[in-house]
XYZ file of C-alpha atoms in Angstrom:
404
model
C -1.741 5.941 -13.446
C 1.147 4.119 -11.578
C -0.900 2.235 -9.730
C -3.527 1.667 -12.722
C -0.532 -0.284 -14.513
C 0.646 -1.978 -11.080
C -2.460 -3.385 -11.022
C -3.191 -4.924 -14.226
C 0.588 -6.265 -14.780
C 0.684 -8.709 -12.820
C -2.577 -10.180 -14.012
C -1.413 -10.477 -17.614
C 2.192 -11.269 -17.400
C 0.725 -14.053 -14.929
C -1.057 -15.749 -17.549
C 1.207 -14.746 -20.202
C 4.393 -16.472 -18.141
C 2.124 -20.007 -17.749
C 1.488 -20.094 -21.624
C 5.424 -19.137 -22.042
C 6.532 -22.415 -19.688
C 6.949 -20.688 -16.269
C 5.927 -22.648 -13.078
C 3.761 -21.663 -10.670
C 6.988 -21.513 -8.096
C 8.562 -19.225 -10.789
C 5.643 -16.850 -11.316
C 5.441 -16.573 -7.600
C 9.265 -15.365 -8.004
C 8.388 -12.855 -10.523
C 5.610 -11.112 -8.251
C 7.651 -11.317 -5.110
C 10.380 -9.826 -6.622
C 8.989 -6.830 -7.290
C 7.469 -5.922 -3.723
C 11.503 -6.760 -2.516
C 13.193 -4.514 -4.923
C 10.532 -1.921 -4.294
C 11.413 -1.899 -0.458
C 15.236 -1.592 -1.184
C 15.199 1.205 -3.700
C 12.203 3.058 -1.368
C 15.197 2.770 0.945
C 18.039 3.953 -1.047
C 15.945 6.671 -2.547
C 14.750 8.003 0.693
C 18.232 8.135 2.013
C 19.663 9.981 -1.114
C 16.598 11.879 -1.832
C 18.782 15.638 -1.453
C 21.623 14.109 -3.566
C 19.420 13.085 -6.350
C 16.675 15.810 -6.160
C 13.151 14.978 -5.546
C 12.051 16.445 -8.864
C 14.397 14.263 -10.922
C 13.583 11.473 -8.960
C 10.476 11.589 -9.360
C 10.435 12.147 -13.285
C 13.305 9.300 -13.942
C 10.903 6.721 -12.159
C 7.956 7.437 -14.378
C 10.116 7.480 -17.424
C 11.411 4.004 -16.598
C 7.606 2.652 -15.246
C 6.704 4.013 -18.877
C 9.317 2.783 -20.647
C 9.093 -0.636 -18.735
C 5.311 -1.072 -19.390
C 5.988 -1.004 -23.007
C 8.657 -3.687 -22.989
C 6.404 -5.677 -21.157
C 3.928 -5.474 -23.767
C 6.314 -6.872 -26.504
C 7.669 -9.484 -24.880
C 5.311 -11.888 -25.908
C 7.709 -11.889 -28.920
C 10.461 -13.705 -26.809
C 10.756 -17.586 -26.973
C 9.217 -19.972 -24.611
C 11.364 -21.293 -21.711
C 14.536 -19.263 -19.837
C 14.819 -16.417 -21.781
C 11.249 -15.301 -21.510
C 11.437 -16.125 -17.429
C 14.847 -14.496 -17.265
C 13.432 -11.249 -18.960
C 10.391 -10.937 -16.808
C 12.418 -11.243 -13.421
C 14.790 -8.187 -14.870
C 11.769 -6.316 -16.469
C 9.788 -6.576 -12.972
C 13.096 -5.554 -11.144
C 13.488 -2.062 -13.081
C 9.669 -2.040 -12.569
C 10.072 -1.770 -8.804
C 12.968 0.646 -8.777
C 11.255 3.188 -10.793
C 8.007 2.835 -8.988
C 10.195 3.248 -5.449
C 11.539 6.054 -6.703
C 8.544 7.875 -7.914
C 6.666 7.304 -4.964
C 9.601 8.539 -2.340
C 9.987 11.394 -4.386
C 6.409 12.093 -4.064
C 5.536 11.839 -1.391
C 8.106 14.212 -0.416
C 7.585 16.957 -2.716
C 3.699 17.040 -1.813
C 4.846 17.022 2.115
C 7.389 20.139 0.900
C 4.388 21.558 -0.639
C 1.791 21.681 1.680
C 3.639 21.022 5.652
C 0.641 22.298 7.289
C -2.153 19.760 5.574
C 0.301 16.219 4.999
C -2.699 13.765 6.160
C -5.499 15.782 4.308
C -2.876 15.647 1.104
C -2.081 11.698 1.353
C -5.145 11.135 1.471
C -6.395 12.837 -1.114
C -3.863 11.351 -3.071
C -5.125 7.497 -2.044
C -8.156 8.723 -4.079
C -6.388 7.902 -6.489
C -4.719 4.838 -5.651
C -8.287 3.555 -5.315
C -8.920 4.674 -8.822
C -6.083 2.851 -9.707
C -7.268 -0.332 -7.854
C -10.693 0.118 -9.493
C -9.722 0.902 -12.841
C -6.766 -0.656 -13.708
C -7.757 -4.489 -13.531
C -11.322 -4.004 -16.036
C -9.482 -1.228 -18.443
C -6.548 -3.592 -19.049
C -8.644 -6.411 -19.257
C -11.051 -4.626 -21.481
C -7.899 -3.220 -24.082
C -6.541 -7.125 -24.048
C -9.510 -8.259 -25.263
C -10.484 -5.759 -27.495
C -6.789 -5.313 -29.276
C -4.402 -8.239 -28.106
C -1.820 -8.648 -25.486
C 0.440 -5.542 -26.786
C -2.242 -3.256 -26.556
C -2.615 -2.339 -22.617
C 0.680 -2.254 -21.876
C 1.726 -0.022 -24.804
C -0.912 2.780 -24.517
C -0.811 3.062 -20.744
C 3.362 2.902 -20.740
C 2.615 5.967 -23.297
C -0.168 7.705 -21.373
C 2.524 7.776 -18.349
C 5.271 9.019 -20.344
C 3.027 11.663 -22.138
C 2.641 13.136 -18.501
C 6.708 13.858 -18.219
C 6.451 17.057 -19.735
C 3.340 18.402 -17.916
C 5.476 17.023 -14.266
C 8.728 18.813 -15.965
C 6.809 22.028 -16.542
C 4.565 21.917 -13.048
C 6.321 20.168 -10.330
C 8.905 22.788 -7.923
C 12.153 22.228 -7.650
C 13.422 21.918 -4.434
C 17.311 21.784 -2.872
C 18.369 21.068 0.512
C 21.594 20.100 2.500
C 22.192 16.729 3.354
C 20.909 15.595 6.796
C 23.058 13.687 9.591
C 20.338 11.377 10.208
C 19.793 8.048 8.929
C 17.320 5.245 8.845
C 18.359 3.438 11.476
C 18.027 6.579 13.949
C 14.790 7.015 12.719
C 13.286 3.550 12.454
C 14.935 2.852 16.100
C 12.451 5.642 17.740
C 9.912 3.481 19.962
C 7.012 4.973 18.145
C 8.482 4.925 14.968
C 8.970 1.374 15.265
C 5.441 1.019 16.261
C 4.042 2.440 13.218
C 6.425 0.689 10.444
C 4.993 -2.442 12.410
C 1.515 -1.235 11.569
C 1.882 -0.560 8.038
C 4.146 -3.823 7.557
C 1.361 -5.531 9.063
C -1.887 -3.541 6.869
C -0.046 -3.829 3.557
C 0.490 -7.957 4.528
C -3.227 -8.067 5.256
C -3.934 -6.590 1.471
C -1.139 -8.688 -0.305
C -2.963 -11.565 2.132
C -5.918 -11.823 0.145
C -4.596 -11.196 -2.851
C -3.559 -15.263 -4.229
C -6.738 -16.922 -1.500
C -10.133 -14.774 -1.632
C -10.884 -14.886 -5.190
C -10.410 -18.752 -4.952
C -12.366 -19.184 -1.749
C -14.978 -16.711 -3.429
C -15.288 -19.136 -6.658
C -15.066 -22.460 -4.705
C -17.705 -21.030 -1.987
C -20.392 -18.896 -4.048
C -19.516 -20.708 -7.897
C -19.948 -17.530 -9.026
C -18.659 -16.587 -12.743
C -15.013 -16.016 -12.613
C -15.996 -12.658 -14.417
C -17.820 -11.510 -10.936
C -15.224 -12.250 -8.690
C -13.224 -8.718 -9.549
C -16.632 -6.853 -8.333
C -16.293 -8.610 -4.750
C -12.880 -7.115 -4.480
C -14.561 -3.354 -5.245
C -16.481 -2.934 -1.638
C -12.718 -2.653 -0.519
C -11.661 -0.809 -2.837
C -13.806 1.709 -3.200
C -14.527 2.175 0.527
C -10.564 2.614 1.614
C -11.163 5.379 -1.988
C -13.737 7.517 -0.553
C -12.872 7.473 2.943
C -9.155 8.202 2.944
C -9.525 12.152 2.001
C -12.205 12.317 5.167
C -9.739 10.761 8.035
C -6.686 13.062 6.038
C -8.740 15.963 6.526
C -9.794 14.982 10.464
C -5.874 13.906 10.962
C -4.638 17.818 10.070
C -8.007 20.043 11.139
C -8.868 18.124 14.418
C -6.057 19.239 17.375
C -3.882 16.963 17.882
C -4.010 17.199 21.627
C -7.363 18.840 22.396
C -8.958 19.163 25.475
C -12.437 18.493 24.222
C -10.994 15.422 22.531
C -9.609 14.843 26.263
C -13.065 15.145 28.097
C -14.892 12.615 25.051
C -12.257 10.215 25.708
C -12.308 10.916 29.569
C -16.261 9.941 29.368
C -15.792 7.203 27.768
C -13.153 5.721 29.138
C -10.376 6.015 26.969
C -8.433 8.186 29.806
C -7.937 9.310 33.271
C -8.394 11.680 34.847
C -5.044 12.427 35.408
C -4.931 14.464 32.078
C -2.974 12.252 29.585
C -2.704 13.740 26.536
C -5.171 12.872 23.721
C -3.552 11.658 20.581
C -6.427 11.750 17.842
C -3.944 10.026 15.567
C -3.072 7.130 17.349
C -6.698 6.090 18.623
C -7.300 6.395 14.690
C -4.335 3.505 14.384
C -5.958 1.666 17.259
C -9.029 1.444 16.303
C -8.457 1.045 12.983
C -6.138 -2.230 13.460
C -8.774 -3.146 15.815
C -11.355 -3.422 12.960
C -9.121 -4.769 10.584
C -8.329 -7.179 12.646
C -12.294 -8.358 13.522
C -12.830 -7.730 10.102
C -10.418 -10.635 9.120
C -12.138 -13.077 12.036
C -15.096 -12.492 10.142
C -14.364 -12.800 6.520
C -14.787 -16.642 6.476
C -16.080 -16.316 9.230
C -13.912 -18.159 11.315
C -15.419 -21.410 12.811
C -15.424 -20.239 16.251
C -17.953 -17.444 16.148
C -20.416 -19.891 14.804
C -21.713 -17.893 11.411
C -23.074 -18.707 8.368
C -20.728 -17.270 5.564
C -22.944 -15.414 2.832
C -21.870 -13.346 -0.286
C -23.660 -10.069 1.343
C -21.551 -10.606 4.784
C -18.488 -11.148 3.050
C -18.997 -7.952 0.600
C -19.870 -5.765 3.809
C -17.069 -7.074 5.662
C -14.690 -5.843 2.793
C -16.321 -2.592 2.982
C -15.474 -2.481 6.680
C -12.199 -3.531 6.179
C -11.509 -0.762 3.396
C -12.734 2.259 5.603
C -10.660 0.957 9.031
C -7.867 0.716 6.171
C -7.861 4.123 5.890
C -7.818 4.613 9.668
C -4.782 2.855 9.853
C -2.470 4.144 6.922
C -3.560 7.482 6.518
C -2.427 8.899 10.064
C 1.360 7.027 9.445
C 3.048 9.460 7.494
C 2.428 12.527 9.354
C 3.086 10.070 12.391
C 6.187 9.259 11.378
C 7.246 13.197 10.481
C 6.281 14.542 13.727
C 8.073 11.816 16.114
C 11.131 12.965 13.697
C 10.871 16.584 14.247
C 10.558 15.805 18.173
C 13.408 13.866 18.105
C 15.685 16.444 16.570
C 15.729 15.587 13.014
C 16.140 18.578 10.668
C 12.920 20.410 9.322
C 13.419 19.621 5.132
C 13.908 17.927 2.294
C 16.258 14.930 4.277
C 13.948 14.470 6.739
C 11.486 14.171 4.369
C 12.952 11.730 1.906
C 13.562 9.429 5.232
C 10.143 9.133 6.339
C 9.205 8.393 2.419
C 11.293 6.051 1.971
C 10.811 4.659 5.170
C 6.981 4.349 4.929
C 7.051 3.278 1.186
C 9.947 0.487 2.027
C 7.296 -0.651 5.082
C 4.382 -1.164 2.719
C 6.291 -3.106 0.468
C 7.736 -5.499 3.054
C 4.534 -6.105 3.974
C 3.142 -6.732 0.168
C 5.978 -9.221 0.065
C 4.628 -11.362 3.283
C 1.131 -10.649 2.978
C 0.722 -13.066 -0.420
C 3.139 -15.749 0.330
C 1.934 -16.345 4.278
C -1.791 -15.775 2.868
C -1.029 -19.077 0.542
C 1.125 -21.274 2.939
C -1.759 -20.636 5.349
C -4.984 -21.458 2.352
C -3.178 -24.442 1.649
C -2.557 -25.792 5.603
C -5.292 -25.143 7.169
C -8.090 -23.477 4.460
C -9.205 -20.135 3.801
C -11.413 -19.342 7.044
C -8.511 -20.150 9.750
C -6.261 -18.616 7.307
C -7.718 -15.053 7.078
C -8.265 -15.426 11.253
C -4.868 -16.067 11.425
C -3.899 -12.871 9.391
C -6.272 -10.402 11.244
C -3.537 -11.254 14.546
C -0.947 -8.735 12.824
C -3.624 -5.827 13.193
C -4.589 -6.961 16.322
C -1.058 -6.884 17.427
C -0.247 -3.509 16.212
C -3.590 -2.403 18.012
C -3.050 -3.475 21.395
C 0.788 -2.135 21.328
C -0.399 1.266 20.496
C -3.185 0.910 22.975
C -0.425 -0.309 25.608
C 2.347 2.094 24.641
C 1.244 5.314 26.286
């Protein structure tokens, strides 16, 4: 539900802010904002995560997403000019710190919960972040039109606060000690590093298309503006169904297996000097590695000499929403086991670190992604541009390929 209303704000408030006197500048403020304050409070949170409690945490940030989501849909009431602007930076501020905090505090209660099965539960979870991607755009739309601006924002702010009491009543309370561990220990760890890199640099590749491929899609194909939102669903709705399957090979597949060895052996992946198989990491590789082609071909770019067509650029997205999957999935249980090997504590600190470590990575990334994917549309057009962005996968790829 969280990321049902995440993703139908910023489409109305957009157009809500032009009619209200906002500049385009401005409204790119607004958005930006939020991914910026998201990162700092996923940071804060993670790091205070024991002090707080998870379960409180986690409850006080969907009270204030709920709460917030209502305000938003009364502010239409506010006069035109400053005020209105000034209200919608502060509204989309509180926005991000309760959505940072409910989704450090998630993640580490469902990590607390099930330690032996983290991928297979992530990724179950980014069923529902699919959902949400799916969903939340053509309900919203669907309520404004039907029932006014108020309308969306009122009954899904109330659907998420109606769900306080069943969390209250359900979720476990957990208490730990405060770890001796920070960030900076943990984000300083080689591979660590490595993998904040990669999801800096997947999140930016989302947030890149975001403001450029529905206006290369309508400028290209002249299809309806109404049809764009389907193009966007091969992505969605591939990254949906195949996140649960590379969860569930992350956690039941060995992590160093010696059949896994041979394969790779045979195929040239190793030596045969018996270096150890990582499933996890050629799942990052490879993954980055298609994202990356993926983004070389979604214009295509000019020097591979294709045609573009509506059915390459739909499969392309498809493509680019399963090797998604590849590549996020396997980073939180990544993360956890390079802390455990490096002497972090097994519990509740540990955990909130690597939350609020992966959550704050995503979000820098969803703060580049949108602002480099315009500055690039605008220099040097949409097909160079999206090239251009596949070199952060590409990057992350070949450091993980040259790291061990």
């Amino acid at each position: 539900m969280l990321f049902c209303l995440s993703n139908f704000v910023p489409i109305s408030v957009a157009s809500k802010a032009e009619n209200k006197g906002a500049s385009n500048t401005m409204i790119g403020v607004i958005f930006g904002c939020y991914a910026l304050f998201e990162f700092l409070a996923s940071l804060v949170f993670g790091k205070y995560l024991v002090h707080i409690g998870a379960k409180f945490m986690f409850i006080a940030g969907m009270f204030i997403s709920g709460g917030v989501t209502i305000i938003f849909g009364v502010m239409d009431q506010l006069p035109d000019g400053p005020i209105f602007i000034i209200m919608c930076f502060l509204v989309r501020v509180i926005d991000a710190i309760g959505f940072g905090a409910a989704i450090t505090a998630s993640s580490s209660i469902l990590t607390k919960a099930f330690p032996n099965n983290v991928a297979t539960v992530l990724g179950s979870l980014e069923v529902f972040t699919g959902l949400g991607l799916v969903v939340g755009p053509p309900l919203g739309g669907f309520l404004y039109q039907s029932f006014g601006y108020e309308m969306p924002f009122i009954s899904l702010g109330c659907v998420v606060l109606l769900m306080i009491p069943l969390n209250i009543c359900i979720l476990p309370s957990y208490e730990s000690d405060p770890g001796e561990h920070s960030f900076w220990k943990l984000v300083t760890l080689p591979k660590v590093g490595l993998i904040s890199f990669t999801l800096i640099s997947v999140s930016s590749c989302f947030g890149f298309l975001d403001p450029i491929l529905s206006l290369f899609v309508l400028s290209k194909f002249n299809l309806p503006a109404g049809y764009v939102g389907l193009v966007f669903l091969g992505l969605a709705l591939s990254y949906t169904i195949s996140s649960p399957l590379f969860g569930l090979l992350s956690d039941k597949m060995p992590t160093d297996s010696h059949m896994y060895q041979d394969a790779a052996v045979c195929v040239g992946l190793l030596t045969t000097s018996g270096a150890k198989m990582h499933l996890r990491k050629w799942l990052l590789v490879f993954g980055n590695l298609i994202t990356a082609v993926c983004f070389m071909l979604l214009g295509p770019a000019p020097i591979v000499h294709i045609k573009s067509q509506m059915w390459l650029l739909v499969l392309i997205l498809v493509v680019n929403g399963i090797a998604a999957g590849m590549s996020i999935i396997p980073t939180f249980p990544e993360v956890l086991s390079c802390a455990y090997e490096n002497g972090f504590e097994e519990g509740l600190s540990t955990l909130g670190l690597v939350s609020g470590l992966t959550s704050a990575m995503w979000s820098a990334g969803a703060f580049i992604g949108p602002m480099l994917g315009g500055f690039l549309y605008e220099k040097i057009g949409f097909e160079w541009a999206a090239a251009c962005g596949g070199l952060w996968p590409l990057t992350s790829c070949l450091s993980f390929h040259q790291r061990d």
